[in-house]
Coordinates of C-alpha atoms in Angstrom, one line a residue:
Chain A
M126 CA -0.3 -0.1 0.5
E127 CA 1.7 3.2 -1.3
P128 CA 1.1 6.2 0.3
K129 CA 0.8 10.3 -1.6
K130 CA 3.3 12.4 -0.3
I131 CA 1.3 15.9 0.5
S132 CA 4.1 18.2 2.8
D133 CA 7.3 17.3 4.7
H134 CA 5.4 16.0 7.5
E135 CA 2.1 14.4 5.9
W136 CA 0.8 11.2 3.6
E137 CA -2.9 10.7 1.9
I138 CA -3.4 6.3 1.1
P139 CA -6.0 7.7 -1.5
K140 CA -9.7 6.5 -1.1
Q141 CA -9.7 2.4 -2.7
G142 CA -11.9 -0.4 -2.5
N143 CA -14.9 0.1 0.0
M144 CA -12.7 3.3 2.0
K145 CA -15.2 5.2 3.3
V146 CA -12.5 8.1 3.5
P147 CA -8.8 8.4 2.9
A148 CA -6.0 7.7 5.4
R149 CA -3.0 10.9 6.2
I150 CA -0.7 10.3 8.1
F151 CA 1.3 12.1 9.6
A152 CA 5.2 11.2 9.9
T153 CA 8.6 12.5 7.6
E154 CA 10.3 10.5 4.8
K155 CA 12.7 8.6 7.8
L156 CA 9.6 8.1 10.5
M157 CA 7.5 6.5 7.1
E158 CA 10.6 3.9 5.9
K159 CA 9.8 2.6 9.5
I160 CA 6.2 2.5 9.5
K161 CA 5.8 0.9 6.7
Q162 CA 7.7 -2.5 7.4
D163 CA 4.9 -3.4 9.4
R164 CA 1.3 -3.8 9.4
T165 CA 0.3 0.2 9.9
L166 CA -0.9 1.5 6.8
Q167 CA -2.5 -1.7 5.8
Q168 CA -4.4 -0.7 9.5
A169 CA -5.8 2.4 8.9
A170 CA -7.1 1.3 5.6
N171 CA -9.1 -0.9 6.6
V172 CA -10.6 2.0 9.6
A173 CA -11.2 3.8 6.6
H174 CA -14.4 1.1 6.3
L175 CA -16.3 1.5 9.1
K176 CA -19.2 3.1 8.4
G177 CA -19.6 7.0 9.6
I178 CA -16.0 7.5 9.5
Q179 CA -15.7 11.2 9.5
K180 CA -12.8 13.3 6.8
Y181 CA -10.0 10.6 8.0
S182 CA -8.4 8.0 8.9
Y183 CA -5.7 9.6 10.6
V184 CA -1.9 7.6 12.1
M185 CA 0.3 9.6 14.6
P186 CA 3.9 9.9 13.6
D187 CA 5.0 7.4 16.4
A188 CA 2.4 4.9 14.9
H189 CA 2.5 1.3 14.7
E190 CA 1.0 -2.2 13.8
G191 CA -0.9 -2.8 16.5
Y192 CA -5.2 -5.3 16.6
G193 CA -7.6 -3.6 14.5
F194 CA -6.8 -0.5 14.7
P195 CA -3.0 0.6 14.4
I196 CA -1.5 2.1 17.7
G197 CA -1.6 6.0 17.2
G198 CA -4.3 5.7 15.1
V199 CA -7.3 8.3 15.4
A200 CA -10.6 8.7 13.7
A201 CA -13.8 10.1 14.2
F202 CA -17.8 9.0 13.4
D203 CA -21.0 10.4 13.4
I204 CA -22.9 10.2 16.9
D205 CA -25.8 8.8 14.8
E206 CA -24.8 6.9 11.9
G207 CA -21.8 6.1 12.8
V208 CA -20.0 2.7 15.5
I209 CA -18.2 2.5 18.4
S210 CA -15.1 -0.2 18.1
P211 CA -13.5 -1.5 20.2
G212 CA -10.3 -2.4 18.4
G213 CA -10.5 1.1 18.3
I214 CA -9.7 2.5 21.7
G215 CA -7.3 -0.9 23.6
Y216 CA -6.8 -3.5 25.6
D217 CA -5.8 -0.7 28.0
I218 CA -8.4 1.5 27.9
N219 CA -7.1 4.8 29.2
C220 CA -3.9 3.7 29.8
G221 CA -2.3 7.2 29.9
V222 CA 0.8 9.5 30.8
R223 CA 0.9 11.4 34.0
L224 CA 3.5 14.4 35.3
V225 CA 4.0 16.3 38.3
R226 CA 6.3 19.3 38.7
T227 CA 8.4 19.5 41.7
D228 CA 10.6 22.1 43.5
F229 CA 14.2 20.1 43.5
S230 CA 16.7 20.2 41.7
V231 CA 18.4 17.4 39.7
E232 CA 22.0 17.7 42.7
Q233 CA 19.4 17.4 45.5
V234 CA 17.5 14.0 44.2
L235 CA 20.9 12.3 42.5
Q236 CA 22.6 12.5 46.1
K237 CA 19.4 10.4 47.3
R238 CA 18.4 8.7 44.0
T239 CA 19.3 4.9 44.8
R240 CA 17.0 5.4 48.3
L241 CA 14.3 7.3 46.9
L242 CA 13.7 4.4 42.8
E243 CA 13.6 1.6 45.6
E244 CA 11.1 3.8 48.1
L245 CA 9.1 4.2 44.2
F246 CA 9.4 0.6 43.6
T247 CA 8.2 -0.3 47.1
E248 CA 5.3 2.2 47.2
V249 CA 4.4 1.6 43.8
P250 CA 4.0 -2.7 43.3
S251 CA 3.6 -3.6 39.5
G252 CA 1.3 -5.7 40.6
V253 CA 1.9 -8.7 38.8
G254 CA 1.8 -12.1 40.4
K255 CA 0.2 -11.0 43.7
G256 CA -1.6 -7.6 42.8
G257 CA -1.5 -4.6 45.1
I258 CA -1.9 -3.2 48.9
T259 CA -5.0 -2.3 48.3
K260 CA -7.9 -4.6 48.7
L261 CA -10.8 -3.9 47.9
T262 CA -14.7 -4.9 48.6
K263 CA -17.1 -4.8 45.5
E264 CA -19.6 -2.5 47.2
E265 CA -16.5 0.2 46.9
L266 CA -14.7 -1.2 43.5
I267 CA -18.0 -0.2 41.7
E268 CA -18.2 3.5 43.7
L269 CA -14.7 3.7 42.0
L270 CA -15.6 2.7 38.9
E271 CA -18.5 6.0 38.7
K272 CA -16.9 8.8 40.2
G273 CA -12.8 8.3 39.5
S274 CA -10.3 10.4 40.1
Q275 CA -13.1 12.1 43.1
W276 CA -12.4 8.6 45.2
S277 CA -9.5 9.0 45.2
L278 CA -9.5 11.8 46.5
E279 CA -12.0 11.7 48.9
H280 CA -10.1 8.2 50.0
G281 CA -6.9 10.8 50.8
Y282 CA -5.1 10.2 48.1
G283 CA -4.1 14.1 46.7
T284 CA -5.6 17.1 45.8
K285 CA -8.1 18.8 44.5
E286 CA -6.2 20.4 42.1
D287 CA -4.5 16.7 41.0
L288 CA -8.2 16.3 39.6
E289 CA -8.5 19.8 37.7
A290 CA -5.6 19.0 36.4
T291 CA -6.4 15.4 34.6
E292 CA -8.4 15.4 31.6
E293 CA -12.2 15.0 32.3
N294 CA -11.4 16.4 35.4
G295 CA -10.9 12.5 36.1
R296 CA -14.4 11.0 36.1
M297 CA -16.3 10.1 32.5
E298 CA -19.8 10.6 34.1
Q299 CA -21.5 8.5 31.5
A300 CA -19.4 5.9 33.6
D301 CA -21.8 2.3 34.6
A302 CA -20.7 -0.3 37.0
S303 CA -23.7 -2.2 35.9
V304 CA -22.3 -2.9 32.1
V305 CA -19.1 -4.6 33.1
S306 CA -19.4 -8.2 34.1
E307 CA -18.2 -9.7 37.0
K308 CA -15.1 -11.4 35.9
A309 CA -13.9 -7.2 35.2
L310 CA -15.0 -7.1 38.3
A311 CA -12.9 -9.5 39.9
R312 CA -9.9 -8.7 38.2
G313 CA -10.1 -5.2 38.7
K314 CA -10.3 -5.7 42.5
P315 CA -6.7 -7.2 43.6
Q316 CA -5.2 -4.3 41.4
L317 CA -5.9 -1.3 42.3
G318 CA -2.7 0.6 43.0
T319 CA -0.6 -0.8 41.3
L320 CA 1.6 0.0 37.5
G321 CA 1.4 -3.3 35.3
A322 CA 4.7 -4.4 33.2
G323 CA 4.7 -3.8 29.9
N324 CA 5.9 -0.6 28.8
H325 CA 4.5 1.0 32.4
F326 CA 6.8 2.7 34.6
L327 CA 8.4 5.9 36.7
E328 CA 10.6 8.1 35.3
I329 CA 12.2 11.4 37.3
Q330 CA 13.6 12.9 34.7
K331 CA 15.6 17.1 34.6
V332 CA 13.9 19.5 32.5
D333 CA 16.6 20.2 30.8
E334 CA 15.2 22.6 27.8
I335 CA 12.4 24.8 27.7
Y336 CA 11.2 26.2 24.5
D337 CA 8.3 28.5 25.5
D338 CA 9.3 30.4 28.3
E339 CA 5.9 31.7 29.1
A340 CA 4.2 28.9 29.1
A341 CA 6.7 27.5 31.6
Y342 CA 6.2 29.4 34.0
L343 CA 2.2 28.9 33.8
L344 CA 2.7 25.6 34.0
G345 CA 5.7 26.2 37.0
I346 CA 7.6 24.2 35.1
E347 CA 11.9 25.6 35.5
K348 CA 15.0 24.1 33.3
G349 CA 17.3 22.7 36.5
K350 CA 14.3 21.2 38.6
V351 CA 12.7 17.8 38.8
T352 CA 9.5 15.7 37.2
V353 CA 8.0 12.6 37.4
M354 CA 6.4 11.4 35.4
I355 CA 3.9 8.8 35.8
H356 CA 2.4 5.4 32.7
C357 CA -0.2 3.3 34.0
G358 CA -3.5 2.3 32.4
S359 CA -6.6 0.4 34.0
R360 CA -4.9 -3.1 34.4
G361 CA -6.9 -5.9 34.1
L362 CA -10.2 -4.9 34.9
G363 CA -9.9 -2.2 31.6
H364 CA -8.9 -5.1 29.5
Q365 CA -11.8 -7.6 30.5
I366 CA -14.2 -5.3 29.4
A367 CA -12.7 -4.5 25.5
T368 CA -12.2 -8.8 25.4
D369 CA -16.0 -8.7 27.0
Y370 CA -17.1 -6.5 24.2
I371 CA -15.5 -7.9 21.4
D372 CA -17.5 -11.2 22.5
S373 CA -20.5 -9.6 22.8
M374 CA -21.0 -7.4 19.3
E375 CA -19.5 -10.7 17.4
K376 CA -22.4 -12.3 19.0
K377 CA -24.8 -9.7 18.0
Y378 CA -23.5 -8.0 14.9
G379 CA -20.7 -10.9 13.4
F380 CA -17.6 -9.6 11.4
S381 CA -18.6 -10.2 8.0
D382 CA -19.0 -7.0 7.2
I383 CA -15.2 -5.8 8.2
P384 CA -11.9 -6.6 6.7
D385 CA -10.8 -7.5 10.3
R386 CA -12.0 -9.2 12.6
E387 CA -10.4 -7.3 15.7
L388 CA -12.3 -4.1 14.1
V389 CA -16.0 -5.5 15.2
N390 CA -18.3 -3.0 16.5
A391 CA -21.6 -1.9 16.6
P392 CA -24.1 1.2 16.6
I393 CA -22.8 4.0 18.3
N394 CA -26.4 4.3 19.2
S395 CA -27.8 0.6 19.8
D396 CA -28.1 -1.1 22.7
L397 CA -24.7 -3.0 23.0
G398 CA -23.0 0.1 21.5
K399 CA -23.7 2.7 24.8
K400 CA -23.4 -0.9 26.6
Y401 CA -20.0 -1.0 25.8
F402 CA -19.3 3.0 26.0
S403 CA -20.7 3.2 29.8
A404 CA -17.9 0.3 30.9
M405 CA -15.9 1.7 29.0
C406 CA -15.8 4.7 30.6
A407 CA -15.7 2.5 33.5
G408 CA -12.5 1.6 32.8
V409 CA -11.1 5.5 32.6
N410 CA -12.4 5.8 35.2
Y411 CA -10.7 2.8 37.0
A412 CA -7.2 4.5 35.3
F413 CA -8.4 7.9 36.2
A414 CA -8.2 6.6 40.0
N415 CA -5.2 4.5 39.8
R416 CA -2.9 7.4 39.0
Q417 CA -4.5 9.0 41.5
M418 CA -3.3 6.3 44.7
I419 CA -0.1 5.8 42.6
V420 CA 0.6 10.4 42.8
H421 CA -0.3 10.3 45.9
W422 CA 2.4 7.2 46.7
V423 CA 5.1 8.9 44.4
R424 CA 4.5 12.1 46.6
D425 CA 4.8 9.9 50.1
S426 CA 8.3 8.4 48.7
F427 CA 9.0 11.7 48.4
K428 CA 8.5 12.9 51.7
K429 CA 9.7 9.8 52.8
V430 CA 13.2 10.1 51.5
L431 CA 13.9 14.4 50.5
G432 CA 12.2 14.8 53.8
T433 CA 9.2 17.2 52.0
D434 CA 7.3 17.2 49.6
E435 CA 6.0 20.3 48.6
G436 CA 5.5 22.3 45.0
M437 CA 4.5 19.0 44.3
K438 CA 1.2 19.7 41.8
Q439 CA 0.1 17.6 38.8
I440 CA 1.4 19.2 35.8
Y441 CA -1.6 17.3 33.4
D442 CA -3.1 13.4 33.2
V443 CA -3.8 12.7 30.1
C444 CA -5.7 9.5 28.2
H445 CA -3.8 7.9 25.6
N446 CA -6.3 5.2 24.5
V447 CA -10.0 6.4 24.9
A448 CA -13.0 7.0 23.3
K449 CA -14.5 10.2 23.9
I450 CA -18.2 12.2 22.5
E451 CA -16.8 15.9 21.3
T452 CA -17.5 18.6 19.2
H453 CA -15.5 18.7 15.4
K454 CA -15.8 21.8 12.4
I455 CA -16.8 18.8 10.0
G456 CA -17.1 20.7 6.9
G457 CA -18.0 24.1 8.0
E458 CA -20.0 23.1 10.8
K459 CA -20.3 22.2 14.3
K460 CA -21.4 18.0 14.6
K461 CA -21.0 15.9 17.2
V462 CA -18.6 12.9 17.0
C463 CA -17.7 10.2 18.6
V464 CA -13.1 10.7 18.6
H465 CA -11.7 7.5 18.5
R466 CA -7.9 8.0 19.7
K467 CA -5.7 4.0 20.7
G468 CA -2.9 5.7 21.2
A469 CA -2.5 8.7 20.3
T470 CA -3.8 12.2 22.9
R471 CA -6.1 14.8 22.5
A472 CA -4.8 17.9 22.3
F473 CA -7.4 20.9 22.6
G474 CA -6.1 24.4 21.8
P475 CA -6.6 27.8 23.5
G476 CA -10.0 28.7 24.0
N477 CA -11.8 25.1 23.8
E478 CA -14.6 25.3 26.8
E479 CA -14.0 21.3 27.7
L480 CA -10.9 22.4 29.3
A481 CA -10.8 23.6 33.2
E482 CA -10.3 27.0 33.2
K483 CA -6.3 27.4 33.7
Y484 CA -6.1 25.6 30.6
R485 CA -8.2 27.5 28.7
K486 CA -5.7 30.5 27.6
L487 CA -3.0 27.9 27.7
G488 CA -3.9 25.2 25.6
Q489 CA -4.1 21.9 27.5
P490 CA -0.4 20.5 27.7
V491 CA -0.3 17.1 26.1
I492 CA 2.6 14.5 27.6
I493 CA 4.7 12.4 25.4
P494 CA 6.4 10.2 26.8
G495 CA 10.1 8.6 25.4
T496 CA 12.3 6.0 26.1
M497 CA 13.9 5.2 28.8
G498 CA 17.1 6.5 27.8
T499 CA 16.6 9.4 26.2
A500 CA 14.0 12.3 26.8
S501 CA 10.6 12.8 27.7
Y502 CA 8.6 16.3 26.3
L503 CA 5.1 18.7 27.9
L504 CA 3.8 20.0 24.8
L505 CA 0.8 21.9 23.8
G506 CA -2.5 21.4 22.0
T507 CA -3.0 24.0 19.6
K508 CA -6.7 25.4 17.3
S509 CA -5.5 24.0 14.6
A510 CA -4.9 20.5 15.6
E511 CA -8.3 21.3 15.6
E512 CA -9.1 21.2 12.2
T513 CA -5.7 19.0 11.4
S514 CA -6.0 16.4 13.7
F515 CA -9.5 15.7 15.1
A516 CA -7.1 17.7 18.0
S517 CA -4.8 14.8 18.2
S518 CA -1.2 13.9 19.0
A519 CA 1.1 11.3 19.3
H520 CA 1.9 9.6 22.5
G521 CA 4.8 8.3 22.1
A522 CA 7.9 7.3 20.4
G523 CA 6.1 3.9 18.9
R524 CA 8.1 0.8 19.0
A525 CA 10.3 -0.4 16.0
M526 CA 11.3 -3.3 16.5
S527 CA 9.7 -6.5 18.4
R528 CA 10.1 -7.2 21.9
A529 CA 11.7 -10.9 20.8
A530 CA 13.9 -8.7 18.4
S531 CA 15.3 -7.1 21.7
I532 CA 14.7 -10.1 23.8
K533 CA 17.6 -11.7 21.4
Q534 CA 19.0 -8.3 20.8
F535 CA 20.1 -6.6 24.2
R536 CA 20.6 -8.6 27.6
G537 CA 18.3 -6.5 30.7
E538 CA 22.1 -6.3 32.5
A539 CA 23.4 -5.2 30.1
V540 CA 21.0 -2.1 29.1
A541 CA 21.0 -0.6 32.5
R542 CA 24.3 -0.4 32.5
E543 CA 24.2 1.2 30.0
L544 CA 21.8 4.0 30.9
M545 CA 23.6 4.0 34.5
S546 CA 26.6 5.2 32.0
K547 CA 24.3 7.7 30.9
G548 CA 23.6 9.5 34.0
I549 CA 19.9 6.7 34.5
E550 CA 19.2 4.7 37.0
V551 CA 16.8 1.4 36.7
K552 CA 15.3 -0.2 38.7
A553 CA 13.4 -3.0 36.8
A554 CA 11.1 -5.6 38.3
S555 CA 12.0 -7.8 35.3
W556 CA 15.7 -8.1 33.4
K557 CA 13.9 -9.6 30.2
G558 CA 11.1 -6.9 30.7
L559 CA 14.1 -4.3 30.5
A560 CA 15.8 -5.9 27.8
E561 CA 11.9 -5.2 25.8
E562 CA 11.8 -1.8 26.7
A563 CA 16.0 -1.2 25.2
V564 CA 16.0 2.3 23.3
P565 CA 17.0 0.9 19.8
S566 CA 13.9 -1.0 20.4
Y567 CA 11.4 2.4 19.8
K568 CA 11.2 4.9 17.1
D569 CA 12.8 8.4 17.5
I570 CA 11.3 10.6 19.5
D571 CA 12.8 13.3 18.5
E572 CA 11.9 12.9 15.2
V573 CA 8.0 11.6 16.4
I574 CA 8.0 15.4 18.3
K575 CA 9.3 17.0 15.1
T576 CA 6.5 15.5 12.7
T577 CA 4.0 16.9 15.9
L578 CA 5.8 21.1 15.8
N579 CA 5.7 20.6 12.2
A580 CA 2.3 19.4 11.3
G581 CA 0.8 22.2 14.1
I582 CA -0.7 20.5 16.1
C583 CA 0.8 20.9 19.3
K584 CA 4.1 23.5 20.5
A585 CA 6.3 23.0 22.4
V586 CA 7.3 24.0 26.1
A587 CA 10.3 21.1 27.4
K588 CA 12.0 18.9 26.7
L589 CA 12.3 16.3 30.0
R590 CA 15.4 13.5 30.0
P591 CA 15.0 11.0 32.3
I592 CA 17.8 10.4 36.0
G593 CA 15.9 7.4 37.4
V594 CA 13.5 4.7 36.3
V595 CA 11.1 1.6 37.8
K596 CA 9.9 -0.5 36.0
G597 CA 7.4 -3.0 37.1
Chain B
M126 CA 10.4 -33.9 21.0
N127 CA 8.8 -31.6 18.5
K128 CA 8.6 -28.5 18.8
Q129 CA 4.9 -26.5 21.4
Y130 CA 5.6 -23.8 20.2
E131 CA 7.3 -20.5 18.5
F132 CA 7.3 -16.7 18.6
F133 CA 7.3 -14.6 15.9
D134 CA 8.0 -11.2 15.1
H135 CA 5.4 -8.7 16.0
T136 CA 6.4 -4.4 16.5
A137 CA 5.1 -4.5 20.1
D138 CA 2.8 -7.2 20.7
A139 CA 4.2 -10.8 20.9
K140 CA 3.4 -13.5 18.0
F141 CA 3.5 -17.1 18.0
R142 CA 2.7 -20.2 17.4
A143 CA 1.6 -23.8 18.6
Y144 CA 1.6 -27.3 17.8
G145 CA 0.2 -30.2 17.8
K146 CA -0.5 -33.6 16.9
N147 CA -4.6 -32.9 17.1
L148 CA -6.3 -29.8 18.0
Q149 CA -6.0 -30.3 21.4
E150 CA -3.0 -30.2 22.1
A151 CA -2.1 -27.5 20.0
F152 CA -4.5 -25.3 22.4
A153 CA -3.0 -26.8 25.5
N154 CA 0.4 -26.0 24.0
A155 CA -1.2 -22.2 23.3
A156 CA -1.9 -21.5 27.1
I157 CA 2.4 -22.8 27.8
A158 CA 3.7 -20.6 25.4
M159 CA 1.0 -17.2 26.9
T160 CA 2.0 -18.2 30.3
S161 CA 5.5 -18.0 29.3
L162 CA 5.9 -14.5 28.8
M163 CA 4.6 -14.1 32.2
F164 CA 6.8 -17.2 33.6
D165 CA 9.1 -19.7 33.5
T166 CA 6.3 -22.8 32.6
E167 CA 8.7 -25.8 33.4
K168 CA 9.3 -24.6 37.0
I169 CA 5.7 -23.8 38.2
E170 CA 5.2 -26.8 40.0
P171 CA 2.1 -28.9 39.7
R172 CA -0.2 -28.4 42.9
I173 CA -3.4 -27.0 41.9
N174 CA -5.9 -28.3 39.1
K175 CA -8.3 -26.7 38.1
A176 CA -11.4 -27.6 35.8
I177 CA -11.5 -25.2 32.6
E178 CA -14.2 -24.7 30.8
S179 CA -14.5 -22.6 28.1
E180 CA -17.0 -21.5 24.8
G181 CA -17.1 -20.2 20.9
T182 CA -19.0 -19.3 18.4
D183 CA -16.2 -20.5 16.6
L184 CA -12.6 -22.4 16.8
K185 CA -11.2 -18.9 17.6
A186 CA -13.2 -17.0 19.4
L187 CA -12.7 -20.5 20.9
L188 CA -9.5 -20.4 21.5
V189 CA -8.9 -16.6 22.3
N190 CA -12.0 -17.4 25.4
F191 CA -9.8 -20.5 26.7
L192 CA -6.7 -18.1 26.5
S193 CA -8.5 -15.6 28.7
E194 CA -9.5 -17.8 31.2
F195 CA -5.3 -18.1 31.9
L196 CA -4.7 -14.6 32.3
Y197 CA -8.4 -14.9 34.1
L198 CA -7.0 -16.8 37.1
H199 CA -3.6 -14.8 37.2
D200 CA -5.4 -11.9 37.7
T201 CA -7.4 -13.3 40.6
E202 CA -6.5 -16.2 41.8
G203 CA -2.7 -15.7 41.2
F204 CA -3.2 -18.9 39.2
I205 CA 0.5 -19.9 36.9
L206 CA -0.1 -22.8 34.7
R207 CA 2.3 -25.0 33.8
K208 CA 0.6 -27.6 31.6
L209 CA -3.2 -29.1 30.7
T210 CA -4.4 -32.4 30.9
S211 CA -7.8 -34.1 29.6
I212 CA -8.3 -31.5 26.7
T213 CA -11.7 -32.4 25.5
I214 CA -13.1 -30.0 22.5
N215 CA -16.4 -30.6 21.6
K216 CA -18.4 -29.1 18.2
Q217 CA -21.8 -27.6 20.0
R218 CA -25.6 -27.3 18.3
E219 CA -24.2 -23.6 18.2
G220 CA -20.7 -23.5 18.3
Y221 CA -17.4 -25.3 20.0
R222 CA -17.2 -26.6 23.5
L223 CA -13.6 -27.0 25.8
A224 CA -13.3 -28.5 28.7
A225 CA -9.9 -29.6 30.8
I226 CA -8.3 -29.9 33.9
A227 CA -5.4 -26.9 34.4
K228 CA -2.5 -28.3 36.7
G229 CA -0.3 -25.1 38.0
D230 CA 0.2 -23.7 41.0
T231 CA -0.5 -19.9 43.3
Y232 CA 1.9 -16.9 43.2
S233 CA 5.0 -17.0 45.0
E234 CA 7.7 -14.9 45.6
K235 CA 10.2 -17.9 44.7
Y236 CA 9.0 -17.3 41.0
E237 CA 10.4 -14.8 38.8
I238 CA 7.8 -12.7 37.0
L239 CA 9.2 -12.2 33.6
G240 CA 5.8 -9.8 31.7
D241 CA 2.6 -9.1 31.9
V242 CA 0.0 -9.9 29.7
K243 CA -2.7 -8.2 29.4
A244 CA -5.1 -9.7 26.4
V245 CA -5.1 -12.2 24.2
T246 CA -6.7 -10.4 20.6
Y247 CA -8.6 -11.6 17.1
N248 CA -5.3 -10.1 15.3
E249 CA -4.4 -12.6 13.1
I250 CA -6.1 -15.2 15.0
E251 CA -5.3 -18.6 12.9
V252 CA -6.0 -22.3 13.3
R253 CA -5.4 -25.0 11.2
E254 CA -5.7 -28.8 10.8
E255 CA -3.7 -29.9 8.5
E256 CA -4.0 -33.3 6.9
K257 CA -2.8 -36.7 8.9
G258 CA -4.3 -34.5 12.4
N259 CA -1.5 -31.9 12.3
C260 CA -3.0 -29.3 13.8
W261 CA -1.5 -24.9 14.6
V262 CA -3.0 -22.5 16.0
Q263 CA -1.6 -18.6 15.9
I264 CA -2.2 -15.8 18.2
V265 CA -0.8 -12.3 19.2
V266 CA -1.2 -11.4 22.6
D267 CA -0.9 -7.4 24.0
I268 CA 1.1 -6.9 26.5

């Protein structure tokens, strides 16, 4: 499938066969070479077959092959005629990233880095095998699914300001726990407050470069100071919700008219479509509540080791895997659509009414984690992103190498040593897991950011470099 | 001994094929392959027996549901699979039904965690019954 070059940072797969719209890919030549190596483009074209899709099937610059949608796939569907597809959101519902500023200088943290990482590692368990520390009753879990971060706040985790600095204020109101299966509840119960494994992490970073002084000042970011990043999702609860509804949608609607079984879907307006959306929102809330608890423990750990947690304010928390009902301008008219973002970040520009007041002038913070050895970025959404990509941006570096190939090529111990020589200390639950996440396994984050900025989807605020990493 | 399973390249997820002289054996080996992403299956002591029952509208759905069951048992009871015995697959009036006994252990610190599996997907899924009874299944799991 050969894409047509539109500009230095945009490509198109023209409408062909039963595609209802063309596909648009944001990538430089260099990124396109990587993207072409797996089934990303075919999957983007497959998404364009779905009923009610608007404008384009979009692909973000960090995209790679997923299941159903590519990872980095964005698509909006007409609210009356369109569909909702669990494969367009992903199994890890509201896998997302939270960024916290601190008043600590790099030097202050480096002096006690090893102890701090050990403390974080103990306070925030990966949860694989034995679950977390927090044991919930079913009734508590049900309440949490409907309240999200609000539940965590009510139980002593974090501050009211954290909620204001969270997408949706940390709670999707459409959530309904009664459409979440017993199985999903059972998986969610023991895992609250855990990080999970794979690409999930806690990172201590230094603010390496500032690109926008005013925005950085307003967000509380200062060069040479330390930030903390949390990356995790809805754990087994979210995975089970996706599995359950893929099964129900197959049984109800079949998959004979879609190009990939993993794109199974239901009309947004149907009973099943609505139920899935409400269950997904419950999954989103679980992940918000989870990160809200983790941020509390992160503060606790800093307080224990460095004596204080003052100044540790949340900059923002974004979802990377989600569907939202949003209003976008399509063909000159405002229209309600269901935007699927799978491995993509919402990037609302200044003035968007859905943003909390403190961000309305600035635009929404967009947090893009890189790899352990490179850098992460703090960006802001732009007005033009709303026209260009349904206000969506990249979500990370994006894998370039299979995990199996990474394990063959790298050894966890050696990866840790190499990172240490670059000034990054790692505490990992498993050497194998660390090898999987070795730096060359990912695309070049700088190239991903360059594309995002050149496409006008975001503007840059700061570059953050890791100095300490905890991996589940 | 013939190969039980092998892993293939996939950018972000884990893709594998599991083999068997019949469908039952291929399904059982797929469950071992998936568990091998999380633990060294050879080291798991077969101390606990669990009755497994799964259904699916077709063989692919049966395979997805069967494998998902082990993620559920792991997350809820800390159950880790060592091997499967007495596995049967029967065609029903609508779809298929699988029954098996899973042998394994409950997670404890003595078992090293190699990683986590989030979910079993339909991506590139294959269930093949070749001539002479040789079977293979292919699965991509989200990790």
